[in-house]
Tab-separated table of C-alpha atoms and ligand atoms in Angstrom:
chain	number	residue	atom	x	y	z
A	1	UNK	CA	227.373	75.937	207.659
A	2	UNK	CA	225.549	75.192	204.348
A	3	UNK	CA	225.270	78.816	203.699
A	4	UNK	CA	228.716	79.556	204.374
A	5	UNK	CA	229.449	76.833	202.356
A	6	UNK	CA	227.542	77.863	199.360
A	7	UNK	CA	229.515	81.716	199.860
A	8	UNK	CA	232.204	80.057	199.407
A	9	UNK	CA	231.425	77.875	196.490
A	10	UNK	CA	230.663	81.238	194.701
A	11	UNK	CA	233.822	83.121	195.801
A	12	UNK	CA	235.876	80.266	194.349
A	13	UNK	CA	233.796	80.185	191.156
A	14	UNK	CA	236.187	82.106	188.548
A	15	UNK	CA	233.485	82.421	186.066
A	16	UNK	CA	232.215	86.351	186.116
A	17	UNK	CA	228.794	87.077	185.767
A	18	UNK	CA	228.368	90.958	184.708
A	19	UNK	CA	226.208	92.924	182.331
A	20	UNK	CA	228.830	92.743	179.788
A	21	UNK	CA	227.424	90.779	176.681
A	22	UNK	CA	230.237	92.086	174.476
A	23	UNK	CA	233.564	93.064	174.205
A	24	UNK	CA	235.712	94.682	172.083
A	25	UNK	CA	239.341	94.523	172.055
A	26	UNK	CA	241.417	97.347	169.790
A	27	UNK	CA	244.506	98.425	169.295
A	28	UNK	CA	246.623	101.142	167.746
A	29	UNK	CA	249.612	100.113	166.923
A	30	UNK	CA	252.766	100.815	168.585
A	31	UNK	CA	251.281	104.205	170.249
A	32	UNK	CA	253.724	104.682	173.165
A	33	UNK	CA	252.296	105.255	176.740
A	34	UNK	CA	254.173	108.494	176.849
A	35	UNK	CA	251.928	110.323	174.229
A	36	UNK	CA	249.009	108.580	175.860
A	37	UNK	CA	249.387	109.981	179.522
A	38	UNK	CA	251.080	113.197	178.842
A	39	UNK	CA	250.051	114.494	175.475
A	40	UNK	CA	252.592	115.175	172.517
A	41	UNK	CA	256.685	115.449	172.632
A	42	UNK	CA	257.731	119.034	173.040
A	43	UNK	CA	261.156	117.880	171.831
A	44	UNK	CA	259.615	116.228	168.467
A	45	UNK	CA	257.661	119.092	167.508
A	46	UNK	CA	259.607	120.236	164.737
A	47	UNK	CA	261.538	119.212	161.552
A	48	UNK	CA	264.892	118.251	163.174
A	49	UNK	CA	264.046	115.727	165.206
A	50	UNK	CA	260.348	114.867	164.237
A	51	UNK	CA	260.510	115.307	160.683
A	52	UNK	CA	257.352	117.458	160.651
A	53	UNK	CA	256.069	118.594	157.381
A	54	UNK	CA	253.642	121.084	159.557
A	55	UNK	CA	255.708	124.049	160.615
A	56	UNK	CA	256.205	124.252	164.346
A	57	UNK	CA	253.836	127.252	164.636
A	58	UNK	CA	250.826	125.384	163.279
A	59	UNK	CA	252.098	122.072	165.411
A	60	UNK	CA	252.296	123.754	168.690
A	61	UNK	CA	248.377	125.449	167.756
A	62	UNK	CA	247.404	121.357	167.036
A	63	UNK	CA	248.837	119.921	169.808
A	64	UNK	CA	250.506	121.560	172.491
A	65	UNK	CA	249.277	123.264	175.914
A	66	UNK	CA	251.664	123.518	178.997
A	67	UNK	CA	248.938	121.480	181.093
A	68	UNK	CA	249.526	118.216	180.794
A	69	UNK	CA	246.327	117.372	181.208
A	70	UNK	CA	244.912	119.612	179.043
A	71	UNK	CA	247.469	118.594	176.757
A	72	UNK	CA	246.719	114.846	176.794
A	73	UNK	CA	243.032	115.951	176.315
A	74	UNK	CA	243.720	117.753	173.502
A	75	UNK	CA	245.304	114.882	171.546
A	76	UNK	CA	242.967	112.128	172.905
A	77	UNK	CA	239.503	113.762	173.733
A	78	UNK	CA	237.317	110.651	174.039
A	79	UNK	CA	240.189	108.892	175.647
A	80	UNK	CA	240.579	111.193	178.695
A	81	UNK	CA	237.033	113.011	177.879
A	82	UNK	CA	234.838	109.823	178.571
A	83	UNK	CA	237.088	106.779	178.879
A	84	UNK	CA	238.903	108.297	181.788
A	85	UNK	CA	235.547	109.250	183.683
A	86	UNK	CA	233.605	105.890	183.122
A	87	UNK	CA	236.849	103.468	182.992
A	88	UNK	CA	240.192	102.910	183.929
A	89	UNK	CA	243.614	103.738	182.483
A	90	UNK	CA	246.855	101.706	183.002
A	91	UNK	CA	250.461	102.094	182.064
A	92	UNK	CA	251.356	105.737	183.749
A	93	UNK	CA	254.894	105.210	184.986
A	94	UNK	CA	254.782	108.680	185.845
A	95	UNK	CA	252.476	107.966	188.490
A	96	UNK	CA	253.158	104.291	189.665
A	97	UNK	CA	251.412	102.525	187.291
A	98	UNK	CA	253.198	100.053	185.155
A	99	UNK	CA	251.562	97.679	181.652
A	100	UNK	CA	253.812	95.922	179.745
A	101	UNK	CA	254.660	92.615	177.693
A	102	UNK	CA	255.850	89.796	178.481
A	103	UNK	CA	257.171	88.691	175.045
A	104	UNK	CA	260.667	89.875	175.365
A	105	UNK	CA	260.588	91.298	171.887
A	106	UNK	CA	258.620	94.273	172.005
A	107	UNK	CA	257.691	94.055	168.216
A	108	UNK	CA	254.338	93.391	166.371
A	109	UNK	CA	252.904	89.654	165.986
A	110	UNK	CA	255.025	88.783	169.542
A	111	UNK	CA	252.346	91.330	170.771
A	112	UNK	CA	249.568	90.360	169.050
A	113	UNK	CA	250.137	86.371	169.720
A	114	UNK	CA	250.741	87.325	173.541
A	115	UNK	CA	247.699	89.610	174.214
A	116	UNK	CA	245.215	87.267	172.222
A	117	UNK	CA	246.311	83.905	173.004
A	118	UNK	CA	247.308	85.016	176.838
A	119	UNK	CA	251.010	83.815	176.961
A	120	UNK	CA	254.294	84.382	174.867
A	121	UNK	CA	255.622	82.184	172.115
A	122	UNK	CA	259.510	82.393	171.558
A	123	UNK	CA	259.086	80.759	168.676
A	124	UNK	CA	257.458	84.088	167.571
A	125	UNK	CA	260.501	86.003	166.311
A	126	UNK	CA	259.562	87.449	163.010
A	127	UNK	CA	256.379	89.702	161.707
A	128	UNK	CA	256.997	87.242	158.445
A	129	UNK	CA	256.308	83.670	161.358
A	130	UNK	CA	253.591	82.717	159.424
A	131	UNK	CA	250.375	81.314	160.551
A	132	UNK	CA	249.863	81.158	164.242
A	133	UNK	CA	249.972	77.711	165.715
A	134	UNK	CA	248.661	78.064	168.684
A	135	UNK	CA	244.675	79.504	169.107
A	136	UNK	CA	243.154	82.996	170.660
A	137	UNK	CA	240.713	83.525	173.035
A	138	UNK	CA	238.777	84.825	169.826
A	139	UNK	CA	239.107	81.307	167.682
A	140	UNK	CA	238.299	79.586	171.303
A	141	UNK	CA	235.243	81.797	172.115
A	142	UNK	CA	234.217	81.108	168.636
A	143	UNK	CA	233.718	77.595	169.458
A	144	UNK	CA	230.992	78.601	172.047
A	145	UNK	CA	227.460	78.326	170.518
A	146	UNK	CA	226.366	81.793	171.482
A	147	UNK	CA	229.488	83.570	170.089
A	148	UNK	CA	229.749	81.239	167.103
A	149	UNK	CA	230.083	83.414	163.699
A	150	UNK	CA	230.056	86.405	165.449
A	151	UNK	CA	233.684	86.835	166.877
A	152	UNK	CA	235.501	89.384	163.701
A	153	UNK	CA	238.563	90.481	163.565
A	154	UNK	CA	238.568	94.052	161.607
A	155	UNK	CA	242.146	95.194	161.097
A	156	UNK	CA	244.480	97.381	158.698
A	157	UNK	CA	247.444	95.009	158.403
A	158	UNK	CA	246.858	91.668	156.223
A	159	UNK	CA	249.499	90.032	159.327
A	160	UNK	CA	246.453	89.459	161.409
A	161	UNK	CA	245.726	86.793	158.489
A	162	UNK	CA	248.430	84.956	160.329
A	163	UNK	CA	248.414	85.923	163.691
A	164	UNK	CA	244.525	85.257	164.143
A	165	UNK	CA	245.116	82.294	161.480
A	166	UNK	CA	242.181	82.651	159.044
A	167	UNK	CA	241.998	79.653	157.861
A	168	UNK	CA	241.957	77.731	160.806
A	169	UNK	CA	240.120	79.500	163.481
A	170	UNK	CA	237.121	80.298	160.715
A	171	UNK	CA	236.524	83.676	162.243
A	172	UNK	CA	235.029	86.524	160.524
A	173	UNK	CA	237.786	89.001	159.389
A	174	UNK	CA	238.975	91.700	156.832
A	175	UNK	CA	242.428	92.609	156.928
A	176	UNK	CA	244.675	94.868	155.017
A	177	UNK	CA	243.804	95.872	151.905
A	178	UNK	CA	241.304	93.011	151.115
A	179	UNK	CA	237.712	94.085	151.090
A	180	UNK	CA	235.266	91.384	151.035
A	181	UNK	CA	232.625	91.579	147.946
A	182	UNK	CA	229.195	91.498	149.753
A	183	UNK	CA	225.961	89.228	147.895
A	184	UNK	CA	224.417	92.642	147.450
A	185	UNK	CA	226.549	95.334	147.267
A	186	UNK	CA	225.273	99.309	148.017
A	187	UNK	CA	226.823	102.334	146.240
A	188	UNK	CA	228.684	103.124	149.246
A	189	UNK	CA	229.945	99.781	148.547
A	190	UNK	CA	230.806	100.117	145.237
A	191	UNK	CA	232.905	103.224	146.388
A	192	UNK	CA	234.667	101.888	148.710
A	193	UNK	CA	235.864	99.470	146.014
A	194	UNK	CA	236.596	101.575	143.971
A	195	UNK	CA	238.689	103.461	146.694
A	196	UNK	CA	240.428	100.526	147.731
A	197	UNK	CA	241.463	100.111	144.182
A	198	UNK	CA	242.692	103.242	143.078
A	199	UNK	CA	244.678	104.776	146.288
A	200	UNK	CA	248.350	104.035	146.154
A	201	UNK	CA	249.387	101.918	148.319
A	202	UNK	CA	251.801	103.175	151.487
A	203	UNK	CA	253.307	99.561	151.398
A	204	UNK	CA	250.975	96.280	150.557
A	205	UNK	CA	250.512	95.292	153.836
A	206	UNK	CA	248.925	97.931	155.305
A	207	UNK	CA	245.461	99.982	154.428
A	208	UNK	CA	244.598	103.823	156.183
A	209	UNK	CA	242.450	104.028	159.106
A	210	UNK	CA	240.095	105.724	157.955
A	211	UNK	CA	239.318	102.409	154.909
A	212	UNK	CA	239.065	100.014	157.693
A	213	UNK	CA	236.724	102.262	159.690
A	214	UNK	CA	233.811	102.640	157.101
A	215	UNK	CA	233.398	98.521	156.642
A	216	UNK	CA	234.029	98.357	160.500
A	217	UNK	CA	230.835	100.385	161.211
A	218	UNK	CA	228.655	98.487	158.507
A	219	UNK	CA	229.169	95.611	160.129
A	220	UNK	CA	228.986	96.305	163.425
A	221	UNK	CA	225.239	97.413	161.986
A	222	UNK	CA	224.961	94.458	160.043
A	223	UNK	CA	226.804	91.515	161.238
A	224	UNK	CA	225.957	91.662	165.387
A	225	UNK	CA	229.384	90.655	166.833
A	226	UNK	CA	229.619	89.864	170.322
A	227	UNK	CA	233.505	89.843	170.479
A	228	UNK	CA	235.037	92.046	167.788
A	229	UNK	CA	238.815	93.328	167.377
A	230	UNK	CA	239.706	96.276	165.700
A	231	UNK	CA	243.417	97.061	164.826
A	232	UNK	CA	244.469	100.476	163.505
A	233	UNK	CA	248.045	100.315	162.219
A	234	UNK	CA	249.010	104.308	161.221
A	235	UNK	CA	250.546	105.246	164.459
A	236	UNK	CA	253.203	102.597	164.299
A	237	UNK	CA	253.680	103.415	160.070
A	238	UNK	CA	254.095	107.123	160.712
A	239	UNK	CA	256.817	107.008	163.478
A	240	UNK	CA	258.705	103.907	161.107
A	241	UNK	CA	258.525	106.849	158.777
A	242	UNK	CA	260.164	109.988	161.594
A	243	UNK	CA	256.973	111.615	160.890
A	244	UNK	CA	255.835	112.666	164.163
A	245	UNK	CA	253.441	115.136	162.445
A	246	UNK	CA	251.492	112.327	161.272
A	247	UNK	CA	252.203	109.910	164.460
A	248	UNK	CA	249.715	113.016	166.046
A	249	UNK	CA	247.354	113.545	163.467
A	250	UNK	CA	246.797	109.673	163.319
A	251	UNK	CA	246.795	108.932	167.220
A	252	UNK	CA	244.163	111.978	167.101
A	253	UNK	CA	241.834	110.395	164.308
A	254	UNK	CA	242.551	106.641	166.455
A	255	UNK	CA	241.080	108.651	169.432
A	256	UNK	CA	238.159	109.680	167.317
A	257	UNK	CA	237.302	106.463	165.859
A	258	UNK	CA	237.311	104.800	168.577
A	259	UNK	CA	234.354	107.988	169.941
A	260	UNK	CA	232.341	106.932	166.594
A	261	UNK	CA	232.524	102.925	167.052
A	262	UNK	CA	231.498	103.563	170.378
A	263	UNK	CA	228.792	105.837	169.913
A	264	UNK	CA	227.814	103.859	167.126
A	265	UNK	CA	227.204	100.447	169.026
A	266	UNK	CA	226.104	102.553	172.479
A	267	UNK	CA	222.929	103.490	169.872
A	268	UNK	CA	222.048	99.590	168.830
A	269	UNK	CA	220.305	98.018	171.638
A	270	UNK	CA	222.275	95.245	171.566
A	271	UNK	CA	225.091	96.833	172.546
A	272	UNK	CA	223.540	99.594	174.684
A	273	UNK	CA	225.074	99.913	178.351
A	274	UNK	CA	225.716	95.681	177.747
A	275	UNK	CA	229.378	97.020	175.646
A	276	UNK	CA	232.909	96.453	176.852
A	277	UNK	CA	235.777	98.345	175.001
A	278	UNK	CA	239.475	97.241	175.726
A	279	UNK	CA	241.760	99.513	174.230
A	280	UNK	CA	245.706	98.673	173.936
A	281	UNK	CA	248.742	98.824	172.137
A	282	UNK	CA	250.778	96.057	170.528
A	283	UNK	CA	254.177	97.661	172.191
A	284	UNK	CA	256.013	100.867	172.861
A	285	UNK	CA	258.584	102.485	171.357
A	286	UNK	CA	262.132	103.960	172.133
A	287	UNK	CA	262.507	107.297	173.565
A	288	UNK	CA	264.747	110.549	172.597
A	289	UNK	CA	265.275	112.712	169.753
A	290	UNK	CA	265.768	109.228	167.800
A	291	UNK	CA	264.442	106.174	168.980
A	292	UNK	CA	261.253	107.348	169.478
A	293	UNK	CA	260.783	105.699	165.838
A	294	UNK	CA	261.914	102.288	166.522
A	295	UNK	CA	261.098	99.394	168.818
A	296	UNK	CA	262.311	96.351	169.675
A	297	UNK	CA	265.225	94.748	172.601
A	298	UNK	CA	267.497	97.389	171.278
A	299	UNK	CA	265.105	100.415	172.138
A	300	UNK	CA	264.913	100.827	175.434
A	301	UNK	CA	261.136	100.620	177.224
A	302	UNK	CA	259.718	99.477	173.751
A	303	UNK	CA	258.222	96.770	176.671
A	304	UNK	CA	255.979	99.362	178.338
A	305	UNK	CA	252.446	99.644	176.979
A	306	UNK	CA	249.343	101.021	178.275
A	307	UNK	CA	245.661	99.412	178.732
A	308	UNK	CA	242.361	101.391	179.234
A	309	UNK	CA	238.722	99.603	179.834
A	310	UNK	CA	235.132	101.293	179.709
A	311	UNK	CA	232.058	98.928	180.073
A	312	UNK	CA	228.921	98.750	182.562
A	313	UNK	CA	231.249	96.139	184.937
A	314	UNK	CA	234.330	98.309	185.222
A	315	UNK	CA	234.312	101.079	188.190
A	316	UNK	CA	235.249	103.982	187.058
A	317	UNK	CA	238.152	104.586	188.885
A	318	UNK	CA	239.873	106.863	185.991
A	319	UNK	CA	243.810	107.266	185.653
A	320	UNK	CA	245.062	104.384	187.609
A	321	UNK	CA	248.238	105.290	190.111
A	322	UNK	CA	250.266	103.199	192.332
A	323	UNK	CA	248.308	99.752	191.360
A	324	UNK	CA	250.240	96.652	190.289
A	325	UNK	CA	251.642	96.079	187.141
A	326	UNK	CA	249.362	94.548	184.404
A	327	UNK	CA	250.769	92.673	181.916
A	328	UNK	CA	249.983	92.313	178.017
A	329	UNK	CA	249.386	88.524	178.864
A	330	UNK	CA	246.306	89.369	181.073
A	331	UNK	CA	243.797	90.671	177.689
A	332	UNK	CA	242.801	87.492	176.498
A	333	UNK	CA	241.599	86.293	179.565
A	334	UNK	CA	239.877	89.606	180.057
A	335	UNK	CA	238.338	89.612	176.872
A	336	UNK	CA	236.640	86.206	177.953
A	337	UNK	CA	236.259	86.984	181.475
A	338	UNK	CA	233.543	90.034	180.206
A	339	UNK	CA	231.484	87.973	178.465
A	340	UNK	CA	231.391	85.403	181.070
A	341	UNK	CA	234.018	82.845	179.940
A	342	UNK	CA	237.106	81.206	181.959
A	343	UNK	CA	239.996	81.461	179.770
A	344	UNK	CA	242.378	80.454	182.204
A	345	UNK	CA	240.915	77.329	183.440
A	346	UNK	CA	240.369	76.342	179.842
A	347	UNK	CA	244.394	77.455	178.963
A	348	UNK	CA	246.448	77.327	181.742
A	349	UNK	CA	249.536	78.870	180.589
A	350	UNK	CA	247.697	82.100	179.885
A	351	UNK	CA	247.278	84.636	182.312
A	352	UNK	CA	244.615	85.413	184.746
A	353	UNK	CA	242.137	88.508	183.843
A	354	UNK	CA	243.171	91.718	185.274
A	355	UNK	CA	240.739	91.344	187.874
A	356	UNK	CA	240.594	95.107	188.823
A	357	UNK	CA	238.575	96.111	185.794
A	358	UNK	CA	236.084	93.354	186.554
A	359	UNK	CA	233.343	94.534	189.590
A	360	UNK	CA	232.251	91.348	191.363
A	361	UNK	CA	229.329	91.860	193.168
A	362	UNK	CA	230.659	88.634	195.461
A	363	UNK	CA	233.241	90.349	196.356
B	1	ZN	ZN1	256.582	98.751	164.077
């Protein structure tokens, strides 16, 4: 009796217990789950109707293979290279598997509020809201003594300012084209500066990839996060733009930094085997020769995203098919549920974990 008892005490205990120690949660922005599962648009690459500057020739040479597999490789090697063989991918309609918000809007800081906090806010119907009201899981696992001061949010669009509100939650961030001075500065450093201050700007909001990636891996080196989010913003610029060209190129690099932040935190021991990546989109996009650029209500299926996990505590079951739908709502209680936090039973309103990237070895 007592040891049934005590089976069951653990069985009901919603705390998770893996080797996780930390997590990382990143995004590219508004990178539809088509291009993710089957590779690039045969019907976008071109001028017409994807505004490529690169002539079809060289396009098709880039990106295109009649496998679809091979195809999807091709554009996202480390994605279906390594994440597919030691993780799991959601979001392939195709095959029965369905990830998408719950926000009703389908835009940017409705997606950002709802997979970080763990539950919509309607009140959330502008990019411009201001700051957030309500907390994420990253301000709240910043509260905990062993994640205090090292929960960062790295991102490319000065919005997370706002959505992550910087000034209340404290956490560490750089956003947008703001780039910290450092007590002692290196010339790599003082390049960067000087970079940041003498490229023209696309618009003010948003800095390149590949600026945000060079801090990124300093301080991954240098500042020990456990709980870090990254968010890379080209994808959704370059299809705002019609430039599906550069939607590829940029999905492609996304693909590749997310190989070199891996590979360089797999090589700290801290992070070694003990590493959880989450890897997401903020929402879809429309499909067709046309709305492929936009998203929103009026684009239809701008709701459907796709989610992908790699860590020591997720089975690598690969390409998920036929599985329940997972729902934008879900990540923040992931994020927490990896490094052994209850999200839910601190916020009720937010969603439970998706509990089939999470190995229980009670169960
Ligand atoms: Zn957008």
């Amino acid at each position: 009796m007592k040891i049934i008892g005590l089976l069951l005490l653990f069985c009901a205990l919603p705390a998770f217990a893996g080797k996780t120690q930390n997590v990382v949660l990143i995004v590219s922005d508004g990178l539809r789950w088509q291009e993710i599962f089957t590779g690039a648009d045969p019907s976008l690459l071109n001028e017409k109707a994807g505004g490529s500057w690169v002539s079809e020739a060289d396009l098709h040479k880039r990106y295109w293979r009649t496998d679809v597999d091979a195809r999807r490789e091709l554009l996202f090697p480390f994605l279906w290279g390594t994440v597919a063989k030691k993780g799991q991918l959601f979001g392939n309609q195709l095959k029965g598997s369905v990830a998408h918000v719950t926000n009703g809007k389908a835009f940017s800081y409705p997606g950002y509020n709802e997979m970080s906090t763990g539950y919509p806010n309607d009140a959330i119907d502008s990019n411009e809201f201001g700051p957030n009201p309500n907390a994420t899981v990253f301000e709240w696992l910043n509260k905990f003594d062993e994640f205090r001061g090292h929960v960062a949010i790295y991102g490319t669009w000065s919005t997370y300012d706002d959505i992550f509100n910087k000034k209340r939650s404290g956490l560490v961030m750089q956003t947008g084209w703001n780039l910290p001075h450092k007590a002692h500065e290196s010339p790599r450093d003082a390049l960067l500066h000087e970079l940041y201050d003498t490229t023209t700007r696309f618009d003010e909001e948003d800095v390149g990839n590949s600026f945000l990636q060079i801090p990124l891996l300093d301080y991954v080196k240098s500042g020990h996060p456990r709980v870090l989010f990254v968010g890379y913003g080209e994808t959704d610029n370059w299809a705002h733009q019609g430039r599906y060209d550069l939607v590829l190129d940029s999905a492609h690099r996304f693909d590749y930094f997310v190989r070199q932040l891996w590979d360089t935190m797999q090589a700290i021991p801290q992070y070694h085997d003990s590493t959880t990546f989450i890897i997401t989109t903020d929402h879809g996009r429309g499909s067709g020769l046309t709305e492929w650029k936009e998203h929103g209500v009026e684009e239809k299926g701008s709701e459907n995203i796709w989610i992908a996990v790699m860590g020591p505590d997720t089975v690598p079951l690969g390409e998920r098919t036929h599985v329940a739908v997972v729902t934008q709502a879900q990540i923040a209680a992931t994020v927490a549920a990896f490094v052994g936090k209850d999200y839910h039973a601190a916020v009720p309103k937010a969603a439970l974990p998706i509990t089939q990237v999470l190995s229980d070895t009670h169960h």
